């Protein structure tokens, strides 16, 4: 045990060290890694175009330069057009000087007296702080003020020369040119040797993981390509709407602002505000008054609100597999490492991490932390909120699940697994009595509330089933009784006459069941310790009524049901129902129904069979 704990600690320490080293390499070697990452992104975008040209019998060696040249022409044309439009805007700004000065003057005149006084006080305080800071520069030991950089105390200046001949020492225009050349070269060879690169990556995983690595690479390629294509469509539509709106408002260079708005939206979080700030600032100079400026701000605000909160989550939010919080954290992380370019690459790179975590068990924590899939099953979520004494959110879990499914499925997939978890913790003495009482009472109240509702969408109906009497007997405790109530509720909706016997002594429950004169008895038992109690009740029922039809319900049972049925019935039966749906079907067969109960449409179409 001690050895396993130490090995686990060493593996965790190794993982932390590898993560730190990897982040350090990403930061220090960004001069090469950043163009490589951009080249990978371009490869995902351009590979389908190269494939289409190859299908028309154009050799790959010729198709790749054609595609790269076409992409360069498109990007260059857009950049040149945007640059020339910005030059025109800059040249036209002096014509709006008078309008700008008028607005500044009107804004200053609108200041209240209180604001002016507050500003003066802040100015006085700032002056006092400045005078105080000058006092600290005096030489207290000699009582003589010495100015920094004076002849009495000169400041030594030493020129530090940068490393020459290194790639990361290049800056300015030369650095941009070198980076562009690296991106083009990397993209060319990735497109040319993409199958070879894929095979080498697969080979690194070993022959025993070929299927795993193939699925991971296919999933990554599909998600990133779909995300980039859908994002391009969304941003193009966004830019067109901005262009049309600004054109009708008569803002100069509306096409420029629409193009910039669409392009800047590729940068998460900061791109859209920058795209809105530029035309808004120009409107202050162009238009008299504030009406058009406020209208432009409202257009951008409403458009971004709809796009970011409604359109994007439905169009490509599900295709990335990332949560909104993960996108925000990823944007901050990659921006800190690689700057503004890291913002553009943040989503594709994080998608790669999520897919890697989905296919590699040791990296599954990446999918849990960054993915958009629920990390807890509904049953575990419901049980966890009950453990926290949060009845409101526990109810919301059930209500949310019930919107998309039937009441029967809610009981089978949420409530019964939750009760099973509670039973396991109770038998391990992990729950105190007050918590057990709260879980039991809350679940009882919710099941009773569901029984008082009108027929829910997806509830069971029954054709010509003969209405027989069915009694549900709990085997051991309150949890068995709650599931028995659920079963009786569903049987009533299916057309049977069902009663749920409350928990009590075995003699009392059997006597109450005998008074009801049922034709079918369902034993309700939750593992793990219900089999022995079910066996005793089954044998007593069989002794009292040898011809009674008995259905054994061993809910959420994960082991061999045939073995459990044989053990409970003494070899008489070989069937155990593990879900409420199976139990209702078995009751239908036991009652001699000519057809299996069928699912009805929602309430507004009640009475019409599917």
PDB file of N, CA and C in Angstrom, residues 35-102:
ATOM      1  N   UNK A  35       5.132  29.770 -35.669  1.00  0.00           N
ATOM      2  CA  UNK A  35       4.893  29.546 -37.101  1.00  0.00           C
ATOM      3  C   UNK A  35       4.480  28.112 -37.428  1.00  0.00           C
ATOM      4  N   UNK A  36       5.009  27.156 -36.662  1.00  0.00           N
ATOM      5  CA  UNK A  36       4.629  25.765 -36.889  1.00  0.00           C
ATOM      6  C   UNK A  36       3.150  25.543 -36.562  1.00  0.00           C
ATOM      7  N   UNK A  37       2.676  26.147 -35.468  1.00  0.00           N
ATOM      8  CA  UNK A  37       1.263  26.014 -35.110  1.00  0.00           C
ATOM      9  C   UNK A  37       0.366  26.696 -36.138  1.00  0.00           C
ATOM     10  N   UNK A  38       0.762  27.881 -36.609  1.00  0.00           N
ATOM     11  CA  UNK A  38      -0.019  28.554 -37.648  1.00  0.00           C
ATOM     12  C   UNK A  38      -0.027  27.744 -38.946  1.00  0.00           C
ATOM     13  N   UNK A  39       1.099  27.117 -39.245  1.00  0.00           N
ATOM     14  CA  UNK A  39       1.152  26.267 -40.440  1.00  0.00           C
ATOM     15  C   UNK A  39       0.214  25.069 -40.309  1.00  0.00           C
ATOM     16  N   UNK A  40       0.147  24.492 -39.128  1.00  0.00           N
ATOM     17  CA  UNK A  40      -0.798  23.388 -38.911  1.00  0.00           C
ATOM     18  C   UNK A  40      -2.237  23.856 -39.117  1.00  0.00           C
ATOM     19  N   UNK A  41      -2.543  25.040 -38.617  1.00  0.00           N
ATOM     20  CA  UNK A  41      -3.888  25.581 -38.788  1.00  0.00           C
ATOM     21  C   UNK A  41      -4.204  25.798 -40.265  1.00  0.00           C
ATOM     22  N   UNK A  42      -3.269  26.372 -41.005  1.00  0.00           N
ATOM     23  CA  UNK A  42      -3.472  26.558 -42.437  1.00  0.00           C
ATOM     24  C   UNK A  42      -3.576  25.224 -43.172  1.00  0.00           C
ATOM     25  N   UNK A  43      -2.857  24.222 -42.695  1.00  0.00           N
ATOM     26  CA  UNK A  43      -2.933  22.905 -43.322  1.00  0.00           C
ATOM     27  C   UNK A  43      -4.332  22.325 -43.200  1.00  0.00           C
ATOM     28  N   UNK A  44      -4.956  22.467 -42.024  1.00  0.00           N
ATOM     29  CA  UNK A  44      -6.332  22.000 -41.854  1.00  0.00           C
ATOM     30  C   UNK A  44      -7.284  22.721 -42.809  1.00  0.00           C
ATOM     31  N   UNK A  45      -7.021  24.009 -43.064  1.00  0.00           N
ATOM     32  CA  UNK A  45      -7.916  24.787 -43.918  1.00  0.00           C
ATOM     33  C   UNK A  45      -7.697  24.464 -45.391  1.00  0.00           C
ATOM     34  N   UNK A  46      -6.435  24.329 -45.806  1.00  0.00           N
ATOM     35  CA  UNK A  46      -6.113  24.193 -47.219  1.00  0.00           C
ATOM     36  C   UNK A  46      -6.077  22.747 -47.716  1.00  0.00           C
ATOM     37  N   UNK A  47      -5.955  21.779 -46.808  1.00  0.00           N
ATOM     38  CA  UNK A  47      -5.863  20.381 -47.241  1.00  0.00           C
ATOM     39  C   UNK A  47      -7.078  19.936 -48.071  1.00  0.00           C
ATOM     40  N   UNK A  48      -8.329  20.280 -47.695  1.00  0.00           N
ATOM     41  CA  UNK A  48      -9.458  19.882 -48.556  1.00  0.00           C
ATOM     42  C   UNK A  48      -9.385  20.472 -49.957  1.00  0.00           C
ATOM     43  N   UNK A  49      -8.871  21.713 -50.091  1.00  0.00           N
ATOM     44  CA  UNK A  49      -8.757  22.327 -51.423  1.00  0.00           C
ATOM     45  C   UNK A  49      -7.709  21.591 -52.252  1.00  0.00           C
ATOM     46  N   UNK A  50      -6.588  21.243 -51.636  1.00  0.00           N
ATOM     47  CA  UNK A  50      -5.553  20.487 -52.349  1.00  0.00           C
ATOM     48  C   UNK A  50      -6.095  19.127 -52.779  1.00  0.00           C
ATOM     49  N   UNK A  51      -6.860  18.493 -51.923  1.00  0.00           N
ATOM     50  CA  UNK A  51      -7.452  17.193 -52.258  1.00  0.00           C
ATOM     51  C   UNK A  51      -8.395  17.314 -53.457  1.00  0.00           C
ATOM     52  N   UNK A  52      -9.182  18.379 -53.509  1.00  0.00           N
ATOM     53  CA  UNK A  52     -10.091  18.586 -54.656  1.00  0.00           C
ATOM     54  C   UNK A  52      -9.311  18.763 -55.954  1.00  0.00           C
ATOM     55  N   UNK A  53      -8.202  19.479 -55.920  1.00  0.00           N
ATOM     56  CA  UNK A  53      -7.389  19.651 -57.123  1.00  0.00           C
ATOM     57  C   UNK A  53      -6.737  18.332 -57.544  1.00  0.00           C
ATOM     58  N   UNK A  54      -6.364  17.520 -56.565  1.00  0.00           N
ATOM     59  CA  UNK A  54      -5.791  16.216 -56.904  1.00  0.00           C
ATOM     60  C   UNK A  54      -6.807  15.308 -57.576  1.00  0.00           C
ATOM     61  N   UNK A  55      -8.074  15.455 -57.202  1.00  0.00           N
ATOM     62  CA  UNK A  55      -9.120  14.620 -57.815  1.00  0.00           C
ATOM     63  C   UNK A  55      -9.341  14.940 -59.278  1.00  0.00           C
ATOM     64  N   UNK A  56      -8.962  16.146 -59.689  1.00  0.00           N
ATOM     65  CA  UNK A  56      -9.091  16.496 -61.110  1.00  0.00           C
ATOM     66  C   UNK A  56      -7.757  16.294 -61.838  1.00  0.00           C
ATOM     67  N   UNK A  57      -6.960  15.385 -61.310  1.00  0.00           N
ATOM     68  CA  UNK A  57      -5.715  14.935 -61.929  1.00  0.00           C
ATOM     69  C   UNK A  57      -4.609  15.980 -61.931  1.00  0.00           C
ATOM     70  N   UNK A  58      -4.633  16.944 -61.020  1.00  0.00           N
ATOM     71  CA  UNK A  58      -3.540  17.896 -60.891  1.00  0.00           C
ATOM     72  C   UNK A  58      -2.554  17.344 -59.871  1.00  0.00           C
ATOM     73  N   UNK A  59      -1.275  17.185 -60.241  1.00  0.00           N
ATOM     74  CA  UNK A  59      -0.303  16.620 -59.293  1.00  0.00           C
ATOM     75  C   UNK A  59      -0.209  17.459 -58.021  1.00  0.00           C
ATOM     76  N   UNK A  60       0.086  16.775 -56.928  1.00  0.00           N
ATOM     77  CA  UNK A  60       0.158  17.474 -55.648  1.00  0.00           C
ATOM     78  C   UNK A  60       1.248  18.532 -55.652  1.00  0.00           C
ATOM     79  N   UNK A  61       2.378  18.247 -56.304  1.00  0.00           N
ATOM     80  CA  UNK A  61       3.452  19.227 -56.348  1.00  0.00           C
ATOM     81  C   UNK A  61       3.072  20.512 -57.046  1.00  0.00           C
ATOM     82  N   UNK A  62       2.080  20.443 -57.932  1.00  0.00           N
ATOM     83  CA  UNK A  62       1.587  21.658 -58.588  1.00  0.00           C
ATOM     84  C   UNK A  62       0.378  22.228 -57.865  1.00  0.00           C
ATOM     85  N   UNK A  63      -0.434  21.354 -57.269  1.00  0.00           N
ATOM     86  CA  UNK A  63      -1.655  21.824 -56.599  1.00  0.00           C
ATOM     87  C   UNK A  63      -1.321  22.669 -55.369  1.00  0.00           C
ATOM     88  N   UNK A  64      -0.296  22.279 -54.613  1.00  0.00           N
ATOM     89  CA  UNK A  64       0.031  23.018 -53.393  1.00  0.00           C
ATOM     90  C   UNK A  64       0.484  24.445 -53.698  1.00  0.00           C
ATOM     91  N   UNK A  65       1.421  24.670 -54.651  1.00  0.00           N
ATOM     92  CA  UNK A  65       1.759  26.075 -54.958  1.00  0.00           C
ATOM     93  C   UNK A  65       0.576  26.884 -55.470  1.00  0.00           C
ATOM     94  N   UNK A  66      -0.307  26.259 -56.241  1.00  0.00           N
ATOM     95  CA  UNK A  66      -1.486  26.978 -56.727  1.00  0.00           C
ATOM     96  C   UNK A  66      -2.363  27.419 -55.553  1.00  0.00           C
ATOM     97  N   UNK A  67      -2.597  26.519 -54.616  1.00  0.00           N
ATOM     98  CA  UNK A  67      -3.446  26.842 -53.466  1.00  0.00           C
ATOM     99  C   UNK A  67      -2.782  27.903 -52.595  1.00  0.00           C
ATOM    100  N   UNK A  68      -1.474  27.745 -52.338  1.00  0.00           N
ATOM    101  CA  UNK A  68      -0.773  28.739 -51.520  1.00  0.00           C
ATOM    102  C   UNK A  68      -0.759  30.108 -52.192  1.00  0.00           C
ATOM    103  N   UNK A  69      -0.554  30.122 -53.518  1.00  0.00           N
ATOM    104  CA  UNK A  69      -0.551  31.393 -54.233  1.00  0.00           C
ATOM    105  C   UNK A  69      -1.930  32.040 -54.198  1.00  0.00           C
ATOM    106  N   UNK A  70      -2.978  31.230 -54.379  1.00  0.00           N
ATOM    107  CA  UNK A  70      -4.338  31.776 -54.325  1.00  0.00           C
ATOM    108  C   UNK A  70      -4.651  32.330 -52.937  1.00  0.00           C
ATOM    109  N   UNK A  71      -4.239  31.587 -51.891  1.00  0.00           N
ATOM    110  CA  UNK A  71      -4.470  32.079 -50.531  1.00  0.00           C
ATOM    111  C   UNK A  71      -3.701  33.364 -50.279  1.00  0.00           C
ATOM    112  N   UNK A  72      -2.455  33.442 -50.783  1.00  0.00           N
ATOM    113  CA  UNK A  72      -1.663  34.661 -50.602  1.00  0.00           C
ATOM    114  C   UNK A  72      -2.287  35.842 -51.337  1.00  0.00           C
ATOM    115  N   UNK A  73      -2.812  35.593 -52.538  1.00  0.00           N
ATOM    116  CA  UNK A  73      -3.453  36.672 -53.293  1.00  0.00           C
ATOM    117  C   UNK A  73      -4.690  37.175 -52.565  1.00  0.00           C
ATOM    118  N   UNK A  74      -5.494  36.241 -52.038  1.00  0.00           N
ATOM    119  CA  UNK A  74      -6.714  36.648 -51.325  1.00  0.00           C
ATOM    120  C   UNK A  74      -6.364  37.446 -50.078  1.00  0.00           C
ATOM    121  N   UNK A  75      -5.438  36.908 -49.263  1.00  0.00           N
ATOM    122  CA  UNK A  75      -5.055  37.619 -48.039  1.00  0.00           C
ATOM    123  C   UNK A  75      -4.370  38.948 -48.355  1.00  0.00           C
ATOM    124  N   UNK A  76      -3.526  38.947 -49.379  1.00  0.00           N
ATOM    125  CA  UNK A  76      -2.858  40.193 -49.746  1.00  0.00           C
ATOM    126  C   UNK A  76      -3.825  41.243 -50.257  1.00  0.00           C
ATOM    127  N   UNK A  77      -4.809  40.822 -51.041  1.00  0.00           N
ATOM    128  CA  UNK A  77      -5.795  41.776 -51.556  1.00  0.00           C
ATOM    129  C   UNK A  77      -6.609  42.381 -50.426  1.00  0.00           C
ATOM    130  N   UNK A  78      -7.024  41.508 -49.493  1.00  0.00           N
ATOM    131  CA  UNK A  78      -7.795  42.020 -48.358  1.00  0.00           C
ATOM    132  C   UNK A  78      -6.950  42.975 -47.525  1.00  0.00           C
ATOM    133  N   UNK A  79      -5.703  42.592 -47.260  1.00  0.00           N
ATOM    134  CA  UNK A  79      -4.831  43.450 -46.444  1.00  0.00           C
ATOM    135  C   UNK A  79      -4.572  44.782 -47.135  1.00  0.00           C
ATOM    136  N   UNK A  80      -4.303  44.745 -48.442  1.00  0.00           N
ATOM    137  CA  UNK A  80      -4.030  45.975 -49.163  1.00  0.00           C
ATOM    138  C   UNK A  80      -5.261  46.886 -49.201  1.00  0.00           C
ATOM    139  N   UNK A  81      -6.420  46.289 -49.423  1.00  0.00           N
ATOM    140  CA  UNK A  81      -7.651  47.081 -49.453  1.00  0.00           C
ATOM    141  C   UNK A  81      -7.917  47.724 -48.100  1.00  0.00           C
ATOM    142  N   UNK A  82      -7.755  46.941 -47.047  1.00  0.00           N
ATOM    143  CA  UNK A  82      -7.966  47.487 -45.708  1.00  0.00           C
ATOM    144  C   UNK A  82      -6.971  48.599 -45.418  1.00  0.00           C
ATOM    145  N   UNK A  83      -5.711  48.397 -45.820  1.00  0.00           N
ATOM    146  CA  UNK A  83      -4.684  49.408 -45.569  1.00  0.00           C
ATOM    147  C   UNK A  83      -5.000  50.709 -46.309  1.00  0.00           C
ATOM    148  N   UNK A  84      -5.378  50.617 -47.560  1.00  0.00           N
ATOM    149  CA  UNK A  84      -5.692  51.816 -48.334  1.00  0.00           C
ATOM    150  C   UNK A  84      -6.923  52.528 -47.768  1.00  0.00           C
ATOM    151  N   UNK A  85      -7.910  51.753 -47.341  1.00  0.00           N
ATOM    152  CA  UNK A  85      -9.097  52.364 -46.744  1.00  0.00           C
ATOM    153  C   UNK A  85      -8.741  53.094 -45.445  1.00  0.00           C
ATOM    154  N   UNK A  86      -7.853  52.506 -44.653  1.00  0.00           N
ATOM    155  CA  UNK A  86      -7.431  53.172 -43.416  1.00  0.00           C
ATOM    156  C   UNK A  86      -6.665  54.452 -43.713  1.00  0.00           C
ATOM    157  N   UNK A  87      -5.867  54.430 -44.770  1.00  0.00           N
ATOM    158  CA  UNK A  87      -5.155  55.645 -45.169  1.00  0.00           C
ATOM    159  C   UNK A  87      -6.142  56.740 -45.559  1.00  0.00           C
ATOM    160  N   UNK A  88      -7.186  56.360 -46.287  1.00  0.00           N
ATOM    161  CA  UNK A  88      -8.191  57.345 -46.672  1.00  0.00           C
ATOM    162  C   UNK A  88      -8.918  57.909 -45.453  1.00  0.00           C
ATOM    163  N   UNK A  89      -9.218  57.037 -44.500  1.00  0.00           N
ATOM    164  CA  UNK A  89      -9.871  57.513 -43.274  1.00  0.00           C
ATOM    165  C   UNK A  89      -8.964  58.487 -42.533  1.00  0.00           C
ATOM    166  N   UNK A  90      -7.679  58.158 -42.453  1.00  0.00           N
ATOM    167  CA  UNK A  90      -6.735  59.027 -41.757  1.00  0.00           C
ATOM    168  C   UNK A  90      -6.625  60.383 -42.456  1.00  0.00           C
ATOM    169  N   UNK A  91      -6.592  60.372 -43.782  1.00  0.00           N
ATOM    170  CA  UNK A  91      -6.492  61.623 -44.526  1.00  0.00           C
ATOM    171  C   UNK A  91      -7.751  62.478 -44.392  1.00  0.00           C
ATOM    172  N   UNK A  92      -8.894  61.831 -44.165  1.00  0.00           N
ATOM    173  CA  UNK A  92     -10.153  62.577 -44.081  1.00  0.00           C
ATOM    174  C   UNK A  92     -10.423  63.122 -42.682  1.00  0.00           C
ATOM    175  N   UNK A  93      -9.655  62.680 -41.691  1.00  0.00           N
ATOM    176  CA  UNK A  93      -9.925  63.108 -40.318  1.00  0.00           C
ATOM    177  C   UNK A  93      -9.798  64.618 -40.104  1.00  0.00           C
ATOM    178  N   UNK A  94      -8.826  65.323 -40.751  1.00  0.00           N
ATOM    179  CA  UNK A  94      -8.766  66.782 -40.530  1.00  0.00           C
ATOM    180  C   UNK A  94     -10.033  67.514 -40.925  1.00  0.00           C
ATOM    181  N   UNK A  95     -10.802  66.966 -41.857  1.00  0.00           N
ATOM    182  CA  UNK A  95     -12.042  67.634 -42.257  1.00  0.00           C
ATOM    183  C   UNK A  95     -13.084  67.610 -41.151  1.00  0.00           C
ATOM    184  N   UNK A  96     -12.912  66.699 -40.186  1.00  0.00           N
ATOM    185  CA  UNK A  96     -13.897  66.576 -39.112  1.00  0.00           C
ATOM    186  C   UNK A  96     -13.396  67.219 -37.815  1.00  0.00           C
ATOM    187  N   UNK A  97     -12.336  68.030 -37.888  1.00  0.00           N
ATOM    188  CA  UNK A  97     -11.756  68.615 -36.673  1.00  0.00           C
ATOM    189  C   UNK A  97     -12.746  69.505 -35.946  1.00  0.00           C
ATOM    190  N   UNK A  98     -13.471  70.327 -36.709  1.00  0.00           N
ATOM    191  CA  UNK A  98     -14.432  71.248 -36.093  1.00  0.00           C
ATOM    192  C   UNK A  98     -15.519  70.494 -35.340  1.00  0.00           C
ATOM    193  N   UNK A  99     -16.037  69.418 -35.955  1.00  0.00           N
ATOM    194  CA  UNK A  99     -17.085  68.617 -35.313  1.00  0.00           C
ATOM    195  C   UNK A  99     -16.578  67.980 -34.024  1.00  0.00           C
ATOM    196  N   UNK A 100     -15.325  67.489 -34.055  1.00  0.00           N
ATOM    197  CA  UNK A 100     -14.757  66.858 -32.861  1.00  0.00           C
ATOM    198  C   UNK A 100     -14.609  67.883 -31.738  1.00  0.00           C
ATOM    199  N   UNK A 101     -14.120  69.089 -32.088  1.00  0.00           N
ATOM    200  CA  UNK A 101     -13.949  70.116 -31.071  1.00  0.00           C
ATOM    201  C   UNK A 101     -15.286  70.556 -30.480  1.00  0.00           C
ATOM    202  N   UNK A 102     -16.314  70.647 -31.313  1.00  0.00           N
ATOM    203  CA  UNK A 102     -17.636  71.015 -30.810  1.00  0.00           C
ATOM    204  C   UNK A 102     -18.148  69.990 -29.805  1.00  0.00           C
TER     205      UNK A 102
END
